[in-house]
Tab-separated table of C-alpha atoms and ligand atoms in Angstrom:
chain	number	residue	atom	x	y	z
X	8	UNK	CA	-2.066	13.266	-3.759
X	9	UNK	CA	-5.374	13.144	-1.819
X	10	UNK	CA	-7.427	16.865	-2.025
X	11	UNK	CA	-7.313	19.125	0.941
X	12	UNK	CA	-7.591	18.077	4.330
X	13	UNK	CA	-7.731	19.971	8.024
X	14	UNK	CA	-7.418	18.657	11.445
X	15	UNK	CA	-7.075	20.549	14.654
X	16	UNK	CA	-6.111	24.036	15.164
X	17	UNK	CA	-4.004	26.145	12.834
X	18	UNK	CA	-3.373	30.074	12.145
X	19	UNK	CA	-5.185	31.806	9.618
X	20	UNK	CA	-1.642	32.458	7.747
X	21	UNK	CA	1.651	29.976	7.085
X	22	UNK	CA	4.844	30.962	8.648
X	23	UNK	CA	3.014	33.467	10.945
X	24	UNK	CA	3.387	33.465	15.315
X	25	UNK	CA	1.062	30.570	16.627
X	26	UNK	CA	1.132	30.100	20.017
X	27	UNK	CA	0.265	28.187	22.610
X	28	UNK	CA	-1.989	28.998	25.727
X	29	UNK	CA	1.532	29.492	27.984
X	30	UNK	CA	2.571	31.926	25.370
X	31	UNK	CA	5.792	29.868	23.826
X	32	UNK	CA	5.434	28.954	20.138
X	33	UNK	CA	4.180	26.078	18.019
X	34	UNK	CA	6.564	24.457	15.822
X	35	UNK	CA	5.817	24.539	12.117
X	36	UNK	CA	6.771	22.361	10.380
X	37	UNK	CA	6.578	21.592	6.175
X	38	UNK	CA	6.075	18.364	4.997
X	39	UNK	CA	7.159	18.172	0.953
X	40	UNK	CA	6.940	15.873	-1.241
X	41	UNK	CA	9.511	16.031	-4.506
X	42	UNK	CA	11.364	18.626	-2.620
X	43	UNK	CA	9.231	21.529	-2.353
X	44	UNK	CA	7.511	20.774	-5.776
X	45	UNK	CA	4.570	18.303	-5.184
X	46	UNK	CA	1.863	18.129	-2.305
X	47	UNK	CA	2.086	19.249	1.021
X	48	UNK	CA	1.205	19.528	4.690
X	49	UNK	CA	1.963	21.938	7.354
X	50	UNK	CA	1.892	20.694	10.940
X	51	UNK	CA	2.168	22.487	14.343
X	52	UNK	CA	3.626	20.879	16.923
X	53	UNK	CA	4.203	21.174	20.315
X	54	UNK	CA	7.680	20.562	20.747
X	55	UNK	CA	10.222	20.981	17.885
X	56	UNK	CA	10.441	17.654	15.870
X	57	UNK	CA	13.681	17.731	16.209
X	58	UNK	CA	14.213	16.752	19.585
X	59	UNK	CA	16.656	13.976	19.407
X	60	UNK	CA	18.040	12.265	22.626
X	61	UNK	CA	19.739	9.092	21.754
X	62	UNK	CA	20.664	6.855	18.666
X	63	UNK	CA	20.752	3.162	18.432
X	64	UNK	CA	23.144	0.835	16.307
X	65	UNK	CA	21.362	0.512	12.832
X	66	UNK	CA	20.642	-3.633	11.453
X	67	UNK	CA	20.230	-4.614	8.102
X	68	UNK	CA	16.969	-4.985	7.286
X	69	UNK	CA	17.303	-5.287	2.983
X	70	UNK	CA	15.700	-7.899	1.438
X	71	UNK	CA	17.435	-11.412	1.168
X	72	UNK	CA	17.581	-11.927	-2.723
X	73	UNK	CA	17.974	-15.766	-3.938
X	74	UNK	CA	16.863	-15.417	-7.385
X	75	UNK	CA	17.627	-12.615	-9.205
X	76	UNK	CA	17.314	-13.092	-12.681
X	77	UNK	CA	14.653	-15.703	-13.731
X	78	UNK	CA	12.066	-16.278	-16.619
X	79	UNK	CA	9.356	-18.389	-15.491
X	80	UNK	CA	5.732	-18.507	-13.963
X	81	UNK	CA	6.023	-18.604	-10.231
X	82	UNK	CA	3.618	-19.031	-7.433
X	83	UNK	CA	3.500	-18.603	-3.742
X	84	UNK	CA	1.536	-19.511	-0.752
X	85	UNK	CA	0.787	-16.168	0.764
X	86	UNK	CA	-0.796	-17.380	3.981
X	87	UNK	CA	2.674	-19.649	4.444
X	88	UNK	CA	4.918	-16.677	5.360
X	89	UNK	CA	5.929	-16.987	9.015
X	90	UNK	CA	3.370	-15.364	11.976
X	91	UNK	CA	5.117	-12.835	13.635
X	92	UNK	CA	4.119	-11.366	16.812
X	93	UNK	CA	6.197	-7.723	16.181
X	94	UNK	CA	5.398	-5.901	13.259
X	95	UNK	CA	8.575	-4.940	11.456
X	96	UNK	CA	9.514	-8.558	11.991
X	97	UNK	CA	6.578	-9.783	10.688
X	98	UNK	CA	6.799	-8.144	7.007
X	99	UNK	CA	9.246	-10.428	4.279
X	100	UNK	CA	9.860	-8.825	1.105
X	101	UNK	CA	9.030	-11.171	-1.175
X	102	UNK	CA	9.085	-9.859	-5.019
X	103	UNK	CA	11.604	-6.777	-5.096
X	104	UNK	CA	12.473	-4.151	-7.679
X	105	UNK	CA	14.418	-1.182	-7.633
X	106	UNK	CA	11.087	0.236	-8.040
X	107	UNK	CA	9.354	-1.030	-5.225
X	108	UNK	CA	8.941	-3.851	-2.962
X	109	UNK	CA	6.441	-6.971	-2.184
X	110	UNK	CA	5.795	-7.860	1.308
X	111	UNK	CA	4.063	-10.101	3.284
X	112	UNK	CA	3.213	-9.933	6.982
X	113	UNK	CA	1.500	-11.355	9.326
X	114	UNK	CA	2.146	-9.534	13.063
X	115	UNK	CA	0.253	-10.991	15.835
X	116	UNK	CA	0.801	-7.668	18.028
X	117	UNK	CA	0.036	-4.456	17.901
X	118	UNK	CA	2.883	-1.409	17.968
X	119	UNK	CA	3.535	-0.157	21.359
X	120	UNK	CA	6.887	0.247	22.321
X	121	UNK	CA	7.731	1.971	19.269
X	122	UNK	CA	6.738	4.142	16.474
X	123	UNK	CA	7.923	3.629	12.609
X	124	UNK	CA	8.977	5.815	9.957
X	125	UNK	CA	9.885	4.294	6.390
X	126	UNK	CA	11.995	7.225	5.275
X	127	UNK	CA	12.313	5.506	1.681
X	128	UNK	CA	8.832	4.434	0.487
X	129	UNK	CA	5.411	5.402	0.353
X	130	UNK	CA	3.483	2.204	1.916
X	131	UNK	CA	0.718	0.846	0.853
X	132	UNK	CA	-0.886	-1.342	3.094
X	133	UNK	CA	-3.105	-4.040	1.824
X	134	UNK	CA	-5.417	-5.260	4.582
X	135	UNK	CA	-6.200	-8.546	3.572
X	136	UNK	CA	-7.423	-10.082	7.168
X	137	UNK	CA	-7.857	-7.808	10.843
X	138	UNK	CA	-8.781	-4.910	11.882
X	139	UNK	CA	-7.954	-1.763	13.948
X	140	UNK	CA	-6.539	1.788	13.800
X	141	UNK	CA	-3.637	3.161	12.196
X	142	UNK	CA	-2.162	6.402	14.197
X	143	UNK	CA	0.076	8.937	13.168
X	144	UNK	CA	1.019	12.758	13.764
X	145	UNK	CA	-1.959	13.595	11.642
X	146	UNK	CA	-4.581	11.656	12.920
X	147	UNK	CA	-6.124	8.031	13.243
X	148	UNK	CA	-7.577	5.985	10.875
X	149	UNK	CA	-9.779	2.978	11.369
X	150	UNK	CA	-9.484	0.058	9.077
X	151	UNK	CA	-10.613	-3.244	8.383
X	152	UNK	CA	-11.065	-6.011	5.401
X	153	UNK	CA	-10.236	-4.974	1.929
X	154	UNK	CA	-8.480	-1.595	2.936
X	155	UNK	CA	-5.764	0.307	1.068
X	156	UNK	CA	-3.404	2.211	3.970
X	157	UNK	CA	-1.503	5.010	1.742
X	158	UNK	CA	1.246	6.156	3.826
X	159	UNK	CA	3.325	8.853	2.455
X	160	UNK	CA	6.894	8.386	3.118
X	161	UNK	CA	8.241	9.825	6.318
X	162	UNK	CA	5.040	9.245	8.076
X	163	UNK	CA	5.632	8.505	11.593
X	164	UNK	CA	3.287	5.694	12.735
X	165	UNK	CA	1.647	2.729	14.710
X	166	UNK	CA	-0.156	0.038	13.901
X	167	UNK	CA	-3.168	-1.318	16.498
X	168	UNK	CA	-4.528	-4.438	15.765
X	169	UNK	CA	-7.870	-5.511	17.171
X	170	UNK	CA	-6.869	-9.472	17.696
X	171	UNK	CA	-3.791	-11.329	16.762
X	172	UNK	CA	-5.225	-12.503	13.060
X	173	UNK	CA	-3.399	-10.211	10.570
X	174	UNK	CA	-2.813	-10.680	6.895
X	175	UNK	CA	-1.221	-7.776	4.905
X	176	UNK	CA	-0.116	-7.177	1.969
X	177	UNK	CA	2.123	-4.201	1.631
X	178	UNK	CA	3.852	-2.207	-1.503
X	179	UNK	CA	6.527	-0.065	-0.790
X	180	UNK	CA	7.088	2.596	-3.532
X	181	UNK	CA	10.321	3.979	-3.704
X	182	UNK	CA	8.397	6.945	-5.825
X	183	UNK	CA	5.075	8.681	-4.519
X	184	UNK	CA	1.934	6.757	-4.473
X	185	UNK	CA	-0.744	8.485	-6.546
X	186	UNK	CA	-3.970	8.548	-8.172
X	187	UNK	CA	-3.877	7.401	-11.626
X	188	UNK	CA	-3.288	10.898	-14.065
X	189	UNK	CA	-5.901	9.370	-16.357
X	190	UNK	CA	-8.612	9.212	-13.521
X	191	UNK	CA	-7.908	13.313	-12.961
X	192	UNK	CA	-8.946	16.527	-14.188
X	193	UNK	CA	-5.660	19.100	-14.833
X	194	UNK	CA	-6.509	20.595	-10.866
X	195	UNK	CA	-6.433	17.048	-9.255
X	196	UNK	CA	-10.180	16.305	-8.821
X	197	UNK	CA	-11.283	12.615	-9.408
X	198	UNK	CA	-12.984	12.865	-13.025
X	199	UNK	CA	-16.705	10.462	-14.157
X	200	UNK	CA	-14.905	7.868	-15.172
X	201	UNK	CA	-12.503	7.066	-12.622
X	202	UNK	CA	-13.755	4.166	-10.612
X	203	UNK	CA	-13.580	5.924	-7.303
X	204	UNK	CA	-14.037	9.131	-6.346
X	205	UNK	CA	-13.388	11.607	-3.487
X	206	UNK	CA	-16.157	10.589	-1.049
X	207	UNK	CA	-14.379	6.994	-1.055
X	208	UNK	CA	-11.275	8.216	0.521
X	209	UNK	CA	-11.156	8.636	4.167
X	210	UNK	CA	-8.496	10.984	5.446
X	211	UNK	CA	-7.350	10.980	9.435
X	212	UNK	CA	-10.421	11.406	11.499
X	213	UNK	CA	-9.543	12.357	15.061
X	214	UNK	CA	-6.646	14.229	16.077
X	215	UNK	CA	-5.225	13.856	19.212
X	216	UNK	CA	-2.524	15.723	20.536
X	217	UNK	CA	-0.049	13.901	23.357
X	218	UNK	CA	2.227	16.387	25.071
X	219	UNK	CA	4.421	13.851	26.662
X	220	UNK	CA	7.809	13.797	27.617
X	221	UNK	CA	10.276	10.950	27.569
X	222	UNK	CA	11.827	8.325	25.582
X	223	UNK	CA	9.836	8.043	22.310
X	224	UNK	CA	11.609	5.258	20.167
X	225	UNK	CA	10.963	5.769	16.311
X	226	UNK	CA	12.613	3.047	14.276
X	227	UNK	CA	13.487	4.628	10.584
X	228	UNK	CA	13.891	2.696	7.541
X	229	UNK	CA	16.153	4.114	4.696
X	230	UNK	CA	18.378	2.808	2.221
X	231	UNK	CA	17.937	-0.960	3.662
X	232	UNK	CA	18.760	-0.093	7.681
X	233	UNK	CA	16.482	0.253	10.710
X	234	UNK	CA	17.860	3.104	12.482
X	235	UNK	CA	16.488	3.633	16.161
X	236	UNK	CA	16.467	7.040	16.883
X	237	UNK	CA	15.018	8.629	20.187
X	238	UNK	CA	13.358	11.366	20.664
X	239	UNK	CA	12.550	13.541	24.286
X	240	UNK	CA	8.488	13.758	23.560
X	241	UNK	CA	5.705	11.972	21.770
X	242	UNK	CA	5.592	12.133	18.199
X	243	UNK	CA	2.258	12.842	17.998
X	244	UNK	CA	2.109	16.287	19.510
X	245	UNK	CA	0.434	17.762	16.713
X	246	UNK	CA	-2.110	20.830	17.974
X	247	UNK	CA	-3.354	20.885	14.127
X	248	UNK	CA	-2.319	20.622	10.219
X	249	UNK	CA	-3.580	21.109	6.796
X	250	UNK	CA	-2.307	20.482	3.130
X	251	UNK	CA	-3.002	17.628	0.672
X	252	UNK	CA	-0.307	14.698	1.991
X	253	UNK	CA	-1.300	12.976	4.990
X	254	UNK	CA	-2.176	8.802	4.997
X	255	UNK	CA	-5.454	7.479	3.704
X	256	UNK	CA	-7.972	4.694	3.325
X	257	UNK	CA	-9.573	3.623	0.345
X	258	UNK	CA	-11.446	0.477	0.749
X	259	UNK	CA	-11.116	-1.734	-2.231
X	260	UNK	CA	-14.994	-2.500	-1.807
X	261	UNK	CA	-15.700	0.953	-2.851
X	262	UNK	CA	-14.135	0.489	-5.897
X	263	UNK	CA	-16.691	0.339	-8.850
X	264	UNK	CA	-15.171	-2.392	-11.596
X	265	UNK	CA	-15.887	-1.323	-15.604
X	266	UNK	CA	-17.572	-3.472	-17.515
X	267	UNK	CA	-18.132	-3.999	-21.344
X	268	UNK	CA	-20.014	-6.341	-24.046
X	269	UNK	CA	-16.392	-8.268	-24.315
X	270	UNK	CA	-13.585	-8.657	-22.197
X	271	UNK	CA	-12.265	-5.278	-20.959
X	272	UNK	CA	-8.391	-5.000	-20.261
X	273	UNK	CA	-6.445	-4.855	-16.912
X	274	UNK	CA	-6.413	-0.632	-17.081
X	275	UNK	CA	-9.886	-0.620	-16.365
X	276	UNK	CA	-8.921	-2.119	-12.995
X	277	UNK	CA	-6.248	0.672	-12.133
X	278	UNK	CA	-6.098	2.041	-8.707
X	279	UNK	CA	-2.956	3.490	-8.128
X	280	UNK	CA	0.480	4.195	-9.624
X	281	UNK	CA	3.856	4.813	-8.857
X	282	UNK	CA	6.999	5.224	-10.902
X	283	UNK	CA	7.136	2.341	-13.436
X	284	UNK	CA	4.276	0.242	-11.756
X	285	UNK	CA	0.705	0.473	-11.043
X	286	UNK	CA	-1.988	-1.451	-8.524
X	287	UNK	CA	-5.093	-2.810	-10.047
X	288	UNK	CA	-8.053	-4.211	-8.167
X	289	UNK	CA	-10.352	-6.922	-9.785
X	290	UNK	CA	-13.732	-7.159	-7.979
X	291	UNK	CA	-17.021	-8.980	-7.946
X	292	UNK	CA	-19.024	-7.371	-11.435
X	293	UNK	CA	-20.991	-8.881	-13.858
X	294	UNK	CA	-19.346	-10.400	-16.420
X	295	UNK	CA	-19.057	-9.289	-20.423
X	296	UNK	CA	-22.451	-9.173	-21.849
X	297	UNK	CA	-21.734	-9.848	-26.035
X	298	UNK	CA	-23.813	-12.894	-26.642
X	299	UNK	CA	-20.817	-14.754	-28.107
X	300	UNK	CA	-18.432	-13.290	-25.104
X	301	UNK	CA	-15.785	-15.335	-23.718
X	302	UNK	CA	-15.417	-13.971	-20.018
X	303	UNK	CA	-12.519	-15.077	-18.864
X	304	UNK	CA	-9.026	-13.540	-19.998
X	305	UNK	CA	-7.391	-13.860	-23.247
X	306	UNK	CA	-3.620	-15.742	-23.322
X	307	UNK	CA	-1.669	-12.758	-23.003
X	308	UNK	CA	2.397	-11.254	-23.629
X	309	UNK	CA	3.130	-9.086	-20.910
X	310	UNK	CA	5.974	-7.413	-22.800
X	311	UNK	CA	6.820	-4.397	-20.565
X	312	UNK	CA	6.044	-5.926	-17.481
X	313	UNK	CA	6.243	-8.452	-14.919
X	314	UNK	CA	2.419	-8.767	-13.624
X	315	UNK	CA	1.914	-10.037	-9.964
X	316	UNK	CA	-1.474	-11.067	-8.735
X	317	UNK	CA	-2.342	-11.540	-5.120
X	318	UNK	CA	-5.829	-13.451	-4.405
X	319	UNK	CA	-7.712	-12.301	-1.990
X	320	UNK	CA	-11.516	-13.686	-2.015
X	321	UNK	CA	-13.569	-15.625	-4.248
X	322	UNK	CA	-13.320	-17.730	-7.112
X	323	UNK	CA	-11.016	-17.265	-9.752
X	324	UNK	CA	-12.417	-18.403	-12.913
X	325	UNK	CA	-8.768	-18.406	-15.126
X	326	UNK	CA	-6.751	-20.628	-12.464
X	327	UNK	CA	-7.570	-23.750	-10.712
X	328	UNK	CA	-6.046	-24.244	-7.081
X	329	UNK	CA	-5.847	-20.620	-5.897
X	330	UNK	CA	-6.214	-20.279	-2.212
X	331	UNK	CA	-6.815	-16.714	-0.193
X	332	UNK	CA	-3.076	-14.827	-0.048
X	333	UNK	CA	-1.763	-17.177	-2.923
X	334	UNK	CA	0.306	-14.627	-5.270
X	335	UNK	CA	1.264	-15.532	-9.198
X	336	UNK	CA	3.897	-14.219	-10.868
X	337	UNK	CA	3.913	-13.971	-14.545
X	338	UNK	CA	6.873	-12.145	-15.804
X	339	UNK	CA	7.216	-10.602	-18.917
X	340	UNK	CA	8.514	-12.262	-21.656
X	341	UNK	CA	6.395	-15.234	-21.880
X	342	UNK	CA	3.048	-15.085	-22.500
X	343	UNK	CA	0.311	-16.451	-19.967
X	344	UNK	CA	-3.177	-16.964	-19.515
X	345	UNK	CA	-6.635	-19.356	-18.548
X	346	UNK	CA	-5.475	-22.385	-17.457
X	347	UNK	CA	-6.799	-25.695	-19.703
X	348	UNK	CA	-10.775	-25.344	-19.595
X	349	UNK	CA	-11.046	-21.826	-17.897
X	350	UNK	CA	-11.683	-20.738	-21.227
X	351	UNK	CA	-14.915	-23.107	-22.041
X	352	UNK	CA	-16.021	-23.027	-18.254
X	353	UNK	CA	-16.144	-19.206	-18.715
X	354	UNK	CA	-18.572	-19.228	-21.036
X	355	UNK	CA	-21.864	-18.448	-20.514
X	356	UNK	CA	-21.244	-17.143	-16.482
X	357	UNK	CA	-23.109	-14.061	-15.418
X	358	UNK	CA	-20.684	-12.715	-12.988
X	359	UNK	CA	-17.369	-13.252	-10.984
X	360	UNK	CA	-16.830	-12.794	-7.275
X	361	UNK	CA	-13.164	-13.005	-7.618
X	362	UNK	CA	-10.977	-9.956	-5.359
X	363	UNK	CA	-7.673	-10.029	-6.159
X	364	UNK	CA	-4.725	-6.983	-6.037
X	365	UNK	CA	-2.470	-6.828	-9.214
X	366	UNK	CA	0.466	-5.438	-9.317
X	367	UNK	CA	2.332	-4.667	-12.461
X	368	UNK	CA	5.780	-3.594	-12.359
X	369	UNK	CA	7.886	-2.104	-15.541
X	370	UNK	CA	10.962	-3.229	-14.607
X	371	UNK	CA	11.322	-7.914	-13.598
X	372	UNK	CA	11.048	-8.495	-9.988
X	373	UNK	CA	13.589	-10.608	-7.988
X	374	UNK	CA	12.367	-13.307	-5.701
X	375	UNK	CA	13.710	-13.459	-1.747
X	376	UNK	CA	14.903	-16.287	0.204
X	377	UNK	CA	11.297	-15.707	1.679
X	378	UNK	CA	9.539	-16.127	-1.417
X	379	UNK	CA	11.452	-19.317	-2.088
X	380	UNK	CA	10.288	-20.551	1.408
X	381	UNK	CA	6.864	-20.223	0.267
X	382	UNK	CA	6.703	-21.289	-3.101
X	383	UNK	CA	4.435	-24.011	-4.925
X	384	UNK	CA	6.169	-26.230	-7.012
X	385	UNK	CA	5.070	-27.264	-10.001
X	386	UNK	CA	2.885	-23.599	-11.404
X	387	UNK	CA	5.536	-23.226	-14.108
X	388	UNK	CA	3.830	-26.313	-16.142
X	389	UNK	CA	0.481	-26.326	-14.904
X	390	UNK	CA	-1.006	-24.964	-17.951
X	391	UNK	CA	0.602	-28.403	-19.673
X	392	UNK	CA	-1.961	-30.712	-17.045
T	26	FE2	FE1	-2.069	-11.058	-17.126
């Protein structure tokens, strides 16, 4: 999905001899998307990434449904979910699809004694609090407050945190995570009106190879299992790569909000999609300049979709007694909107400084025993206060 990208050292042609200064071979290897049908990367490694020395027993790691079927406004307390210190541990599903999943986490460590592969999704990874560097066979990337973290599925990575205060907020896409198509020209590049363009995506920055032998643990996720699977050297023994998947940043502060004389819809907001859901992000802008505008949203019926907000900063001018990592869940099928007031108090206000990440999904969400654990009473007749 993201343009072109080069790190390191590679041969002038695909599939041709590449070798290394002792005269044995690099390994090539394709990464596909779609099967061979949909971006790509070719890395050269230094071993074969083949290599596997051991297997652990797989554990169940699917998410713990206790509501699957429901029809009502929910909210939860983001910032309740437990602290974890380890990192897998520390993410609960809480709003899951067959689409993709909702997850909370907040790990206190960073990844060292393992590596991690989600073999199922692409991941995006909402920073919400901390700071640090992701690595992975294609490079490092540094990130900090209000970063996107697109992963590609397969990816094999680590997560270094710079202290033990982490919030995230992570999708995981059980389809490829992509630009919106209406932000693109037919060849892929960013178009005017998209809100973003190509100079506010950072790919990988520094690649650097580790030709180390051992026991190199890389716990894989797929179809609702952690599989441990070892392998003889380090997984990032990558001498160079190019193509157009690899993970990036996009840092929801670059993100330049549309605005209008009334009330502009949530597309404006778009940011990514998947397969029947898409990511908004509603930032700080001026608000609707009609002299008669009302600002804040219109009561709305989310027919096709179940819409999930997560707050991140700021005020939010349609609902009273948000906090930072609160999420709402409106699902389609009854309508929602300003809470009593919101409306009147809008009126008249210059600009917002809200930040929130929406997520819409096509198909209704079920809630986890985590989400449950976490949840505010009451939301589902607060509009009746
Ligand atoms: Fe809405």
């Amino acid at each position: 999905m993201p343009h072109y990208h080069s790190l390191g050292t590679i041969p002038h042609k695909r599939h041709t001899q590449f070798r290394q200064s002792n005269g044995s071979l690099y390994s090539e290897q394709l990464f596909s998307t779609e099967g061979f049908s949909n971006d790509y990367s070719l890395l050269y490694h230094v071993h074969p990434p083949t290599e596997i020395i051991a297997t652990d027993e797989p554990y169940d790691v699917m998410p713990r449904i206790a509501e699957e079927k429901m029809l009502k406004h929910r909210s939860f307390e983001g910032f309740g979910v437990r602290l974890e210190a380890d990192y897998l541990q520390s993410r609960k599903p809480v709003l899951v699809n067959n689409d993709c999943h909702l997850v909370l986490a907040a790990p206190g460590r960073s990844m060292e004694d393992y590596f991690y592969k989600n073999a199922d999704a692409d991941e995006l990874i909402f920073i919400h609090e901390g700071s640090g560097v992701l690595r992975t066979m294609y490079g490092e990337l540094s990130f900090g407050y209000g970063d996107y973290l697109v992963v590609p599925r397969g990816t094999i990575y680590q997560l270094r945190f710079d202290t033990a205060e982490n919030r995230l907020f992570i999708v995981e896409s059980f389809s490829p995570i992509r630009y919106p198509k209406k932000y693109l020209s037919p060849y892929g590049q960013l178009l005017e009106h998209s809100p973003y363009c190509e100079r506010d995506i950072r790919g990988p920055q520094s690649l650097v190879t580790r030709d180390e032998k051992g026991d190199f643990l890389i716990r894989t996720k797929k179809k609702g299992r952690m599989y441990g699977i070892h392998y003889g050297h380090h997984p990032f023994d990558v001498i160079g790569w190019d193509g157009c998947c690899y993970p990036f940043a996009f840092s929801i502060h670059d993100f330049e909000p549309i605005t209008g004389r009334v009330h502009q819809p949530p597309p404006v907001h778009q940011t990514f999609e998947g397969h029947n859901f898409v990511v908004c992000s509603f930032c700080p802008r001026l608000f609707d300049y009609h002299p008669l505008a009302i600002p804040a949203p219109y009561n709305h019926s989310n027919i096709d979709s179940d819409e999930v907000l997560y707050y991140v900063d700021g005020d939010f001018m349609s609902r009273k007694n948000v906090t930072r990592g609160m999420i709402t869940l409106h699902p389609g099928g009854i309508p929602h909107g300003p809470h009593p007031g919101a409306v009147q108090r809008s009126i008249g206000a210059k600009e917002t400084k809200e930040l929130a990440v929406m997520v819409d999904t096509f198909h209704p969400l079920s809630l986890t025993i985590e989400a449950l654990e976490i949840e505010n009473p009451g939301y589902t007749m607060s509009w009746a206060e």
